[in-house]
């Protein structure tokens, strides 16, 4: 048997690793685009001298710090307050006043990471629709991020580019940087949840923000998720996606582009 044939018949350590990690912490990397995720994993373990991914599973089971380091590498927790300000301007000027005119607003930050998006939404709601009833749910698969989101503390780097007056309206200065005031935190609830498995109630949300998350999913997984998000919107509700994302076959989901990267449910 040639060397090439031996390699082609060798067990797929990436697939086995994904299954092992799913059993350890519940995160299913097999749903993500393989080329990008596999590069992340192999470069991470190569620095430790590990070439076969499954060789590290025992260490991940027994060493919480090692598992945390890996999760920081493979889960996408890059965020900041007022990220993509043009979207926040549109929400503040047009979308939120329209939603508030119809009654209390139920909003969902899907894939909320450490809470920067949900907290920005709370701050923008206080500015744009201060007398409206607003409830914001943030969900993320990483329980460490949920704990951070509940604390409501953000670094100076998280607030880069934000006007100091905007920060001082809704945040207090703390040694770590900024902490969301109680008036913002009481609008928000954070829960652990896997976007690939959550089944929200039909027409249960007025506004869903799912930005810069689905670009890492395989296309069928992305499209199925967008379908569930659209189903969770009430007629007249809005779905906000990332500035490099789009909803395939939006019309079939009864979504129409209302503003750049903002869809309205018909």
XYZ file of N, CA and C in Angstrom:
798
model
N 0.857 -1.201 0.000
C 0.000 0.000 0.000
C 0.887 1.243 0.000
N 0.579 2.209 -0.858
C 1.391 3.416 -0.943
C 1.119 4.319 0.250
N 2.022 5.317 0.442
C 1.852 6.273 1.528
C 0.575 7.081 1.341
N 0.272 7.402 0.063
C -0.934 8.190 -0.208
C -2.176 7.402 0.161
N -2.189 6.108 -0.173
C -3.341 5.279 0.162
C -3.505 5.151 1.674
N -2.358 5.069 2.378
C -2.412 4.953 3.838
C -3.039 6.186 4.459
N -2.625 7.360 3.956
C -3.175 8.616 4.468
C -4.665 8.714 4.186
N -5.074 8.324 2.958
C -6.476 8.471 2.589
C -7.377 7.566 3.413
N -6.821 6.442 3.911
C -7.631 5.512 4.687
C -7.496 5.726 6.193
N -6.654 6.682 6.578
C -6.464 6.940 7.995
C -7.738 7.534 8.590
N -8.009 7.254 9.869
C -9.192 7.844 10.509
C -9.132 9.368 10.450
N -10.282 9.994 10.329
C -10.359 11.449 10.259
C -10.310 11.997 11.675
N -9.131 12.476 12.087
C -8.995 12.922 13.472
C -9.780 14.202 13.733
N -10.063 14.978 12.695
C -10.857 16.191 12.898
C -12.282 15.832 13.298
N -12.887 14.905 12.576
C -14.253 14.490 12.886
C -14.312 13.879 14.290
N -13.333 13.031 14.605
C -13.309 12.403 15.934
C -13.106 13.442 17.027
N -12.271 14.442 16.750
C -12.050 15.507 17.731
C -13.345 16.287 17.971
N -14.052 16.644 16.896
C -15.296 17.404 17.039
C -16.304 16.648 17.904
N -16.393 15.337 17.701
C -17.314 14.545 18.502
C -16.858 14.504 19.963
N -15.554 14.364 20.174
C -15.037 14.359 21.537
C -15.283 15.672 22.250
N -15.059 16.788 21.559
C -15.288 18.098 22.169
C -16.767 18.305 22.461
N -17.631 17.838 21.569
C -19.078 17.960 21.814
C -19.476 17.236 23.096
N -18.889 16.071 23.329
C -19.198 15.330 24.546
C -18.653 16.030 25.793
N -17.524 16.719 25.650
C -16.905 17.382 26.799
C -17.662 18.640 27.214
N -18.004 19.491 26.224
C -18.565 20.792 26.591
C -19.826 21.181 25.830
N -20.298 20.327 24.919
C -21.541 20.609 24.219
C -21.410 21.457 22.970
N -20.217 21.925 22.637
C -20.018 22.739 21.440
C -19.728 21.830 20.253
N -20.552 21.927 19.216
C -20.460 21.041 18.059
C -19.783 21.763 16.896
N -18.485 21.576 16.778
C -17.726 22.263 15.730
C -17.995 21.696 14.346
N -18.630 20.532 14.271
C -18.901 19.943 12.957
C -19.913 20.768 12.166
N -20.633 21.675 12.825
C -21.610 22.519 12.142
C -20.974 23.769 11.530
N -19.709 24.005 11.838
C -19.006 25.170 11.320
C -18.267 24.831 10.035
N -17.915 25.838 9.284
C -17.149 25.616 8.060
C -15.825 24.944 8.410
N -15.594 23.778 7.838
C -14.442 22.987 8.251
C -13.094 23.640 7.946
N -12.860 24.167 6.757
C -11.500 24.673 6.467
C -11.018 25.703 7.483
N -11.871 26.689 7.793
C -11.453 27.720 8.738
C -11.264 27.154 10.145
N -12.220 26.332 10.586
C -12.140 25.801 11.941
C -10.962 24.845 12.095
N -10.734 24.010 11.092
C -9.625 23.055 11.198
C -8.284 23.785 11.238
N -8.158 24.855 10.476
C -6.913 25.640 10.533
C -6.697 26.213 11.918
N -7.770 26.729 12.527
C -7.656 27.278 13.883
C -7.173 26.217 14.863
N -7.794 25.057 14.783
C -7.454 23.985 15.715
C -6.020 23.515 15.534
N -5.637 23.246 14.300
C -4.305 22.675 14.059
C -3.202 23.677 14.403
N -3.447 24.951 14.137
C -2.422 25.941 14.494
C -2.330 26.074 16.013
N -3.454 25.976 16.700
C -3.468 26.053 18.169
C -2.665 24.914 18.779
N -2.909 23.692 18.330
C -2.237 22.540 18.922
C -0.815 22.346 18.391
N -0.543 22.867 17.192
C 0.820 22.753 16.666
C 1.811 23.477 17.556
N 1.374 24.581 18.167
C 2.262 25.319 19.064
C 2.591 24.523 20.319
N 1.784 23.496 20.583
C 2.046 22.615 21.729
C 2.725 21.320 21.298
N 3.061 21.241 20.019
C 3.728 20.049 19.510
C 2.788 18.891 19.266
N 1.483 19.156 19.133
C 0.484 18.105 18.915
C 0.049 18.139 17.456
N 0.187 17.028 16.772
C -0.202 16.972 15.364
C -1.516 16.233 15.161
N -1.858 15.307 16.051
C -3.102 14.554 15.936
C -4.108 15.141 16.929
N -5.200 15.653 16.416
C -6.132 16.396 17.251
C -6.687 15.568 18.409
N -6.958 14.310 18.169
C -7.571 13.494 19.221
C -6.625 13.233 20.392
N -5.328 13.480 20.195
C -4.371 13.253 21.282
C -4.569 14.224 22.443
N -5.301 15.305 22.207
C -5.461 16.319 23.256
C -6.763 16.176 24.036
N -7.621 15.240 23.656
C -8.945 15.164 24.276
C -8.871 14.842 25.767
N -7.959 13.961 26.163
C -7.853 13.627 27.588
C -7.483 14.856 28.409
N -6.555 15.663 27.881
C -6.157 16.877 28.598
C -7.318 17.861 28.693
N -8.130 17.952 27.649
C -9.270 18.866 27.671
C -10.327 18.413 28.678
N -10.446 17.120 28.877
C -11.404 16.597 29.858
C -10.972 16.902 31.289
N -9.673 16.885 31.529
C -9.173 16.970 32.904
C -8.677 18.355 33.302
N -8.386 19.215 32.337
C -7.766 20.501 32.629
C -8.677 21.627 32.156
N -9.363 22.276 33.087
C -10.313 23.328 32.729
C -9.611 24.508 32.073
N -8.413 24.848 32.524
C -7.693 25.974 31.926
C -7.339 25.692 30.474
N -6.966 24.463 30.191
C -6.646 24.085 28.815
C -7.900 24.167 27.946
N -9.031 23.718 28.479
C -10.277 23.794 27.729
C -10.675 25.241 27.483
N -10.523 26.091 28.498
C -10.852 27.508 28.325
C -9.981 28.152 27.254
N -8.694 27.806 27.235
C -7.788 28.365 26.231
C -8.217 27.953 24.828
N -8.640 26.699 24.689
C -9.107 26.237 23.379
C -10.388 26.957 22.979
N -11.334 27.087 23.905
C -12.594 27.747 23.576
C -12.380 29.203 23.176
N -11.417 29.863 23.818
C -11.090 31.234 23.418
C -10.581 31.282 21.983
N -9.964 30.189 21.545
C -9.417 30.134 20.196
C -10.490 29.849 19.149
N -11.409 28.946 19.470
C -12.328 28.480 18.436
C -13.694 29.153 18.479
N -14.110 29.706 19.611
C -15.378 30.428 19.634
C -15.103 31.887 19.317
N -16.041 32.495 18.621
C -15.821 33.841 18.091
C -16.415 34.848 19.060
N -15.572 35.416 19.904
C -16.036 36.356 20.924
C -15.474 37.754 20.694
N -15.293 38.097 19.430
C -14.826 39.443 19.089
C -16.040 40.365 19.031
N -16.027 41.394 19.832
C -17.164 42.312 19.852
C -16.705 43.649 20.402
N -17.606 44.597 20.437
C -17.348 45.883 21.074
C -18.666 46.624 21.180
N -18.720 47.621 22.012
C -19.906 48.447 22.154
C -20.103 49.306 20.902
N -21.345 49.437 20.474
C -21.691 50.219 19.276
C -20.928 49.723 18.037
N -20.732 48.415 17.939
C -20.061 47.872 16.754
C -20.941 48.119 15.527
N -20.344 48.546 14.424
C -21.043 48.952 13.209
C -22.037 50.072 13.525
N -21.541 51.257 13.843
C -22.416 52.356 14.306
C -23.503 52.738 13.323
N -23.287 52.513 12.015
C -24.328 52.874 11.055
C -25.608 52.068 11.298
N -25.456 50.820 11.732
C -26.645 50.029 12.044
C -27.356 50.577 13.281
N -26.595 50.975 14.283
C -27.204 51.521 15.499
C -27.905 52.843 15.201
N -27.311 53.637 14.330
C -27.965 54.898 13.957
C -29.320 54.635 13.296
N -29.355 53.623 12.417
C -30.607 53.291 11.737
C -31.645 52.759 12.718
N -31.193 51.929 13.647
C -32.114 51.411 14.655
C -32.684 52.538 15.510
N -31.811 53.435 15.927
C -32.241 54.527 16.800
C -33.192 55.476 16.087
N -32.906 55.754 14.826
C -33.676 56.766 14.100
C -34.999 56.219 13.556
N -34.987 54.978 13.048
C -36.144 54.477 12.309
C -36.811 53.248 12.934
N -36.016 52.225 13.217
C -36.588 50.922 13.573
C -37.221 50.940 14.960
N -36.477 51.384 15.971
C -36.985 51.329 17.340
C -38.230 52.189 17.542
N -38.274 53.436 17.026
C -39.525 54.209 17.182
C -40.721 53.522 16.525
N -40.501 52.883 15.374
C -41.599 52.167 14.715
C -42.093 51.009 15.570
N -41.168 50.233 16.110
C -41.556 49.102 16.945
C -42.253 49.568 18.217
N -41.739 50.620 18.826
C -42.314 51.111 20.080
C -43.736 51.625 19.893
N -44.025 52.126 18.704
C -45.377 52.633 18.440
C -46.418 51.528 18.488
N -45.968 50.280 18.305
C -46.896 49.139 18.305
C -47.033 48.498 19.676
N -46.204 48.911 20.642
C -46.296 48.332 21.982
C -44.941 47.956 22.531
N -44.894 47.217 23.648
C -43.624 46.803 24.243
C -42.774 46.001 23.250
N -41.466 46.125 23.387
C -40.538 45.486 22.453
C -39.857 44.304 23.122
N -39.917 43.161 22.446
C -39.176 41.978 22.872
C -38.031 41.777 21.882
N -36.812 41.852 22.379
C -35.634 41.769 21.518
C -34.749 40.614 21.946
N -34.031 40.063 20.977
C -33.162 38.907 21.210
C -31.814 39.164 20.553
N -30.756 39.140 21.354
C -29.385 39.168 20.845
C -28.921 37.722 20.748
N -28.952 37.169 19.551
C -28.689 35.749 19.318
C -27.208 35.549 19.016
N -26.523 34.851 19.921
C -25.068 34.758 19.825
C -24.462 36.015 20.422
N -24.817 36.283 21.682
C -24.538 37.594 22.280
C -23.105 37.768 22.760
N -22.290 36.703 22.759
C -20.930 36.779 23.277
C -20.967 37.336 24.703
N -20.121 38.322 25.017
C -20.064 38.804 26.398
C -20.973 40.009 26.649
N -21.950 40.204 25.773
C -23.013 41.149 26.063
C -22.883 42.542 25.498
N -21.856 42.805 24.679
C -21.674 44.159 24.161
C -22.847 44.583 23.274
N -23.328 43.661 22.447
C -24.430 43.997 21.543
C -25.719 44.260 22.321
N -26.061 43.353 23.239
C -27.293 43.518 24.014
C -27.249 44.790 24.854
N -26.088 45.088 25.418
C -25.964 46.271 26.259
C -26.036 47.543 25.426
N -25.447 47.515 24.244
C -25.587 48.665 23.347
C -27.043 48.870 22.976
N -27.741 47.772 22.688
C -29.163 47.890 22.356
C -29.941 48.508 23.507
N -29.660 48.098 24.727
C -30.335 48.686 25.888
C -30.066 50.180 25.970
N -28.809 50.582 25.738
C -28.457 52.002 25.799
C -29.146 52.798 24.693
N -29.191 52.232 23.490
C -29.830 52.916 22.371
C -31.336 53.028 22.601
N -31.937 51.995 23.179
C -33.368 52.060 23.495
C -33.655 53.172 24.503
N -32.783 53.303 25.493
C -33.004 54.367 26.485
C -32.936 55.751 25.853
N -32.106 55.900 24.834
C -31.989 57.190 24.172
C -33.137 57.425 23.198
N -33.492 56.377 22.426
C -34.448 56.547 21.333
C -35.891 56.449 21.789
N -36.176 55.536 22.730
C -37.558 55.275 23.137
C -37.605 55.123 24.665
N -37.273 56.174 25.396
C -37.089 56.060 26.846
C -38.336 55.620 27.612
N -39.524 55.834 27.059
C -40.744 55.471 27.787
C -41.331 54.139 27.342
N -40.670 53.485 26.403
C -41.185 52.207 25.894
C -40.809 51.058 26.822
N -41.647 50.041 26.858
C -41.299 48.817 27.572
C -40.392 47.954 26.707
N -39.210 47.622 27.208
C -38.222 46.861 26.431
C -37.682 45.714 27.273
N -37.660 44.524 26.708
C -36.985 43.383 27.324
C -36.038 42.798 26.302
N -34.811 42.539 26.734
C -33.760 42.060 25.834
C -33.228 40.741 26.378
N -33.267 39.716 25.551
C -32.689 38.410 25.891
C -31.396 38.227 25.120
N -30.323 37.864 25.827
C -29.065 37.518 25.175
C -28.761 36.051 25.391
N -28.419 35.328 24.327
C -28.059 33.917 24.450
C -26.724 33.666 23.776
N -25.960 32.754 24.362
C -24.681 32.356 23.784
C -24.366 30.938 24.241
N -23.630 30.208 23.427
C -23.311 28.827 23.757
C -22.239 28.718 24.837
N -21.441 29.764 25.004
C -20.301 29.733 25.923
C -20.733 30.303 27.282
N -20.824 29.455 28.285
C -21.307 29.911 29.592
C -20.372 30.924 30.228
N -19.091 30.919 29.862
C -18.174 31.929 30.390
C -18.566 33.312 29.894
N -19.007 33.384 28.629
C -19.427 34.668 28.076
C -20.723 35.151 28.736
N -21.610 34.218 29.043
C -22.853 34.589 29.718
C -22.556 35.190 31.087
N -21.610 34.612 31.802
C -21.232 35.160 33.108
C -20.683 36.572 32.967
N -19.861 36.804 31.950
C -19.331 38.148 31.708
C -20.455 39.118 31.350
N -21.375 38.654 30.507
C -22.475 39.526 30.088
C -23.322 39.952 31.282
N -23.569 39.033 32.195
C -24.370 39.366 33.381
C -23.664 40.385 34.269
N -22.344 40.351 34.282
C -21.594 41.319 35.093
C -21.689 42.727 34.506
N -21.807 42.832 33.175
C -21.981 44.137 32.544
C -20.763 45.027 32.564
N -19.568 44.422 32.644
C -18.320 45.201 32.706
C -17.603 45.121 31.363
N -17.136 46.277 30.875
C -16.481 46.361 29.577
C -15.190 47.151 29.701
N -14.219 46.756 28.908
C -12.922 47.413 28.949
C -12.946 48.707 28.145
N -11.884 49.483 28.299
C -11.746 50.694 27.481
C -11.683 50.332 26.007
N -11.085 49.186 25.698
C -11.012 48.733 24.306
C -12.402 48.423 23.762
N -13.269 47.858 24.585
C -14.642 47.597 24.156
C -15.366 48.880 23.788
N -14.984 49.989 24.412
C -15.649 51.273 24.191
C -14.913 52.147 23.180
N -13.954 51.576 22.473
C -13.187 52.387 21.521
C -14.127 52.970 20.451
N -13.917 54.218 20.153
C -14.722 54.880 19.133
C -16.053 55.402 19.618
N -16.425 55.125 20.859
C -17.712 55.587 21.388
C -17.508 56.925 22.084
N -18.399 57.871 21.824
C -18.315 59.173 22.475
C -18.432 59.006 23.997
N -17.603 59.753 24.721
C -17.622 59.656 26.185
C -19.000 59.993 26.727
N -19.690 60.952 26.129
C -21.019 61.319 26.630
C -21.998 60.164 26.496
N -21.847 59.350 25.452
C -22.716 58.184 25.303
C -22.402 57.142 26.363
N -21.124 56.974 26.668
C -20.759 56.026 27.711
C -21.265 56.496 29.071
N -21.125 57.764 29.347
C -21.490 58.267 30.676
C -22.996 58.264 30.912
N -23.786 58.237 29.837
C -25.240 58.147 30.014
C -25.641 56.805 30.629
N -25.006 55.753 30.166
C -25.463 54.433 30.574
C -24.462 53.594 31.346
N -23.264 54.137 31.593
C -22.205 53.346 32.214
C -21.514 54.147 33.311
N -21.023 53.440 34.296
C -20.193 54.033 35.337
C -18.743 53.621 35.107
N -17.840 54.528 35.412
C -16.421 54.188 35.326
C -16.047 53.263 36.488
N -15.312 52.218 36.159
C -14.813 51.269 37.162
C -13.352 50.989 36.823
N -12.595 50.387 37.749
C -11.168 50.134 37.464
C -10.938 49.341 36.173
N -11.880 48.440 35.832
C -11.709 47.626 34.617
C -12.061 48.392 33.344
N -12.737 49.530 33.498
C -13.161 50.304 32.333
C -14.516 50.939 32.574
N -15.591 50.226 32.187
C -16.947 50.733 32.316
C -17.876 49.609 32.766
N -18.881 49.964 33.575
C -19.900 48.998 33.977
C -21.270 49.569 33.661
N -22.101 48.750 32.998
C -23.453 49.191 32.666
C -24.231 49.529 33.933
N -24.922 50.651 33.908
C -25.728 51.057 35.046
C -26.911 50.112 35.226
N -27.467 50.128 36.414
C -28.602 49.269 36.734
C -29.769 49.536 35.789
N -29.935 50.772 35.358
C -31.046 51.094 34.457
C -30.933 50.336 33.139
N -29.704 50.023 32.708
C -29.520 49.199 31.510
C -29.632 47.720 31.842
N -28.993 47.309 32.928
C -28.930 45.877 33.244
C -30.307 45.289 33.518
N -31.220 46.092 34.044
C -32.542 45.535 34.359
C -33.366 45.290 33.099
N -32.933 45.801 31.960
C -33.630 45.516 30.700
C -33.222 44.175 30.113
N -32.134 43.591 30.614
C -31.514 42.444 29.957
C -31.542 41.183 30.804
N -31.677 40.051 30.106
C -31.529 38.730 30.704
C -30.591 37.931 29.810
N -29.661 37.219 30.425
C -28.709 36.427 29.649
C -28.839 34.952 30.021
N -28.892 34.111 28.990
C -29.033 32.681 29.184
C -28.103 31.932 28.231
N -27.652 30.789 28.697
C -26.866 29.929 27.811
C -27.804 29.256 26.819
N -27.425 29.272 25.552
C -28.256 28.637 24.527
C -27.472 28.432 23.253
N -27.685 27.293 22.612
C -27.004 26.929 21.366
C -27.904 27.314 20.201
N -27.469 28.258 19.376
C -28.272 28.709 18.245
C -28.656 27.572 17.315
N -27.821 26.542 17.265
C -28.092 25.435 16.355
C -29.181 24.509 16.876
N -29.574 24.695 18.132
C -30.592 23.823 18.722
C -31.805 24.574 19.268
N -31.670 25.866 19.517
C -32.788 26.628 20.069
C -33.972 26.646 19.107
N -35.153 26.508 19.662
C -36.387 26.559 18.872
C -37.314 27.601 19.501
N -37.088 28.873 19.215
C -37.920 29.925 19.822
C -39.361 29.838 19.344
N -40.281 30.337 20.163
C -41.684 30.313 19.803
C -41.939 31.171 18.564
N -42.881 30.728 17.754
C -43.265 31.465 16.556
C -43.798 32.840 16.936
N -43.348 33.856 16.195
C -43.818 35.245 16.373
C -43.627 35.747 17.798
N -42.541 35.339 18.435
C -42.304 35.726 19.830
C -41.399 36.934 19.981
N -40.795 37.415 18.887
C -39.814 38.496 18.981
C -40.175 39.645 18.047
N -39.892 40.860 18.515
C -40.067 42.051 17.684
C -38.779 42.428 16.960
N -37.649 42.113 17.572
C -36.341 42.468 17.012
C -35.358 41.357 17.350
N -34.682 40.857 16.327
C -33.633 39.852 16.529
C -32.343 40.376 15.915
N -31.274 40.357 16.704
C -29.953 40.731 16.209
C -29.086 39.483 16.213
N -28.640 39.101 15.023
C -27.758 37.937 14.878
C -26.667 38.346 13.896
N -25.626 38.972 14.425
C -24.624 39.608 13.583
C -23.268 38.919 13.749
N -22.595 38.712 12.616
C -21.217 38.219 12.615
C -21.089 36.866 13.309
N -22.124 36.055 13.167
C -22.115 34.710 13.741
C -22.249 33.656 12.662
N -23.225 33.808 11.768
C -23.503 32.745 10.803
C -22.442 32.628 9.716
N -21.564 33.611 9.585
C -20.523 33.511 8.552
C -19.589 32.335 8.824
N -19.584 31.808 10.040
C -18.725 30.681 10.372
C -19.432 29.343 10.187
N -20.759 29.366 9.911
C -21.517 28.134 9.755
C -21.487 27.669 8.306
N -21.596 26.361 8.101
C -21.794 25.825 6.760
C -23.117 26.365 6.210
N -23.207 26.539 4.883
C -24.365 27.208 4.285
C -25.704 26.570 4.642
N -25.861 25.251 4.606
C -27.167 24.681 4.978
C -27.540 24.989 6.429
N -26.539 25.000 7.316
C -26.794 25.323 8.724
C -27.198 26.785 8.854
N -26.510 27.662 8.140
C -26.837 29.095 8.151
C -28.263 29.337 7.675
N -28.632 28.718 6.561
C -29.956 28.952 5.995
C -31.053 28.414 6.914
N -30.806 27.262 7.528
C -31.791 26.703 8.450
C -31.969 27.598 9.668
N -30.864 28.157 10.158
C -30.941 29.071 11.296
C -31.717 30.329 10.928
N -31.415 30.901 9.779
C -32.157 32.094 9.361
C -33.651 31.796 9.266
N -33.999 30.590 8.835
C -35.406 30.216 8.770
C -36.061 30.220 10.141
N -35.353 29.702 11.147
C -35.906 29.691 12.502
C -36.001 31.096 13.078
N -35.003 31.931 12.782
C -35.057 33.316 13.264
C -36.228 34.061 12.640
N -36.439 33.862 11.338
C -37.557 34.528 10.666
C -38.884 34.055 11.246
N -38.981 32.773 11.552
C -40.210 32.245 12.136
C -40.472 32.838 13.516
N -39.398 33.148 14.241
C -39.549 33.703 15.592
C -39.990 35.156 15.577
N -39.872 35.837 14.443
C -40.288 37.235 14.352
C -41.795 37.353 14.168
N -42.382 38.328 14.811
C -43.781 38.654 14.526
C -43.834 39.440 13.222
N -44.970 39.454 12.534
C -45.102 40.321 11.360
C -44.800 41.769 11.731
N -43.974 42.413 10.947
C -43.543 43.773 11.251
C -42.287 43.840 12.075
N -41.792 42.681 12.525
C -40.548 42.654 13.290
C -39.328 42.727 12.384
N -38.162 42.900 13.015
C -36.934 43.114 12.255
C -35.851 42.110 12.633
N -35.091 41.689 11.625
C -33.903 40.863 11.794
C -32.695 41.664 11.326
N -31.700 41.802 12.191
C -30.474 42.531 11.862
C -29.343 41.527 11.732
N -28.662 41.531 10.580
C -27.531 40.627 10.354
C -26.253 41.439 10.239
N -25.125 40.746 10.171
C -23.837 41.421 10.096
C -23.602 42.119 8.772
N -22.666 43.033 8.782
C -22.408 43.862 7.596
C -21.774 43.095 6.453
N -21.407 41.837 6.652
C -20.883 41.003 5.561
C -21.799 39.812 5.311
N -23.009 39.849 5.866
C -23.909 38.706 5.776
C -25.154 39.041 4.964
N -25.860 38.000 4.558
C -27.131 38.169 3.859
C -28.004 36.958 4.156
N -29.286 37.127 3.954
C -30.238 36.033 4.114
C -30.565 35.490 2.734
N -30.253 34.228 2.488
C -30.574 33.616 1.200
C -32.079 33.441 1.070
N -32.606 33.709 -0.136
C -34.038 33.524 -0.401
C -34.893 34.197 0.668
N -34.570 35.447 0.960
C -35.278 36.176 2.014
C -36.782 36.216 1.770
N -37.192 36.351 0.520
C -38.619 36.459 0.226
C -39.377 35.208 0.634
N -38.733 34.050 0.536
C -39.393 32.813 0.949
C -39.634 32.783 2.451
N -38.835 33.530 3.186
C -38.997 33.613 4.638
C -39.870 34.794 5.034
N -40.474 35.453 4.037
C -41.315 36.636 4.241
C -40.513 37.799 4.820
N -39.242 37.878 4.417
C -38.368 38.967 4.837
C -38.079 39.866 3.648
N -38.087 41.152 3.889
C -37.720 42.110 2.856
C -36.671 43.062 3.415
N -35.748 43.465 2.555
C -34.694 44.369 2.998
C -35.289 45.751 3.250
N -35.248 46.182 4.502
C -35.787 47.496 4.859
C -34.697 48.558 4.849
N -33.519 48.186 5.307
C -32.347 49.048 5.340
C -31.145 48.127 5.103
N -29.984 48.665 4.810
C -28.829 47.783 4.614
C -28.626 46.834 5.787
N -28.685 45.521 5.496
C -28.452 44.459 6.480
C -29.512 44.408 7.577
N -30.673 45.013 7.302
C -31.798 44.963 8.237
C -33.031 44.515 7.452
N -33.622 43.388 7.865
C -34.778 42.811 7.178
C -36.032 43.000 8.019
N -37.145 43.229 7.320
C -38.441 43.378 7.986
C -39.326 42.203 7.628
N -39.994 41.638 8.628
C -40.912 40.510 8.408
C -42.244 41.044 7.868
N -42.678 40.504 6.739
C -43.936 40.948 6.129
C -45.132 40.457 6.944
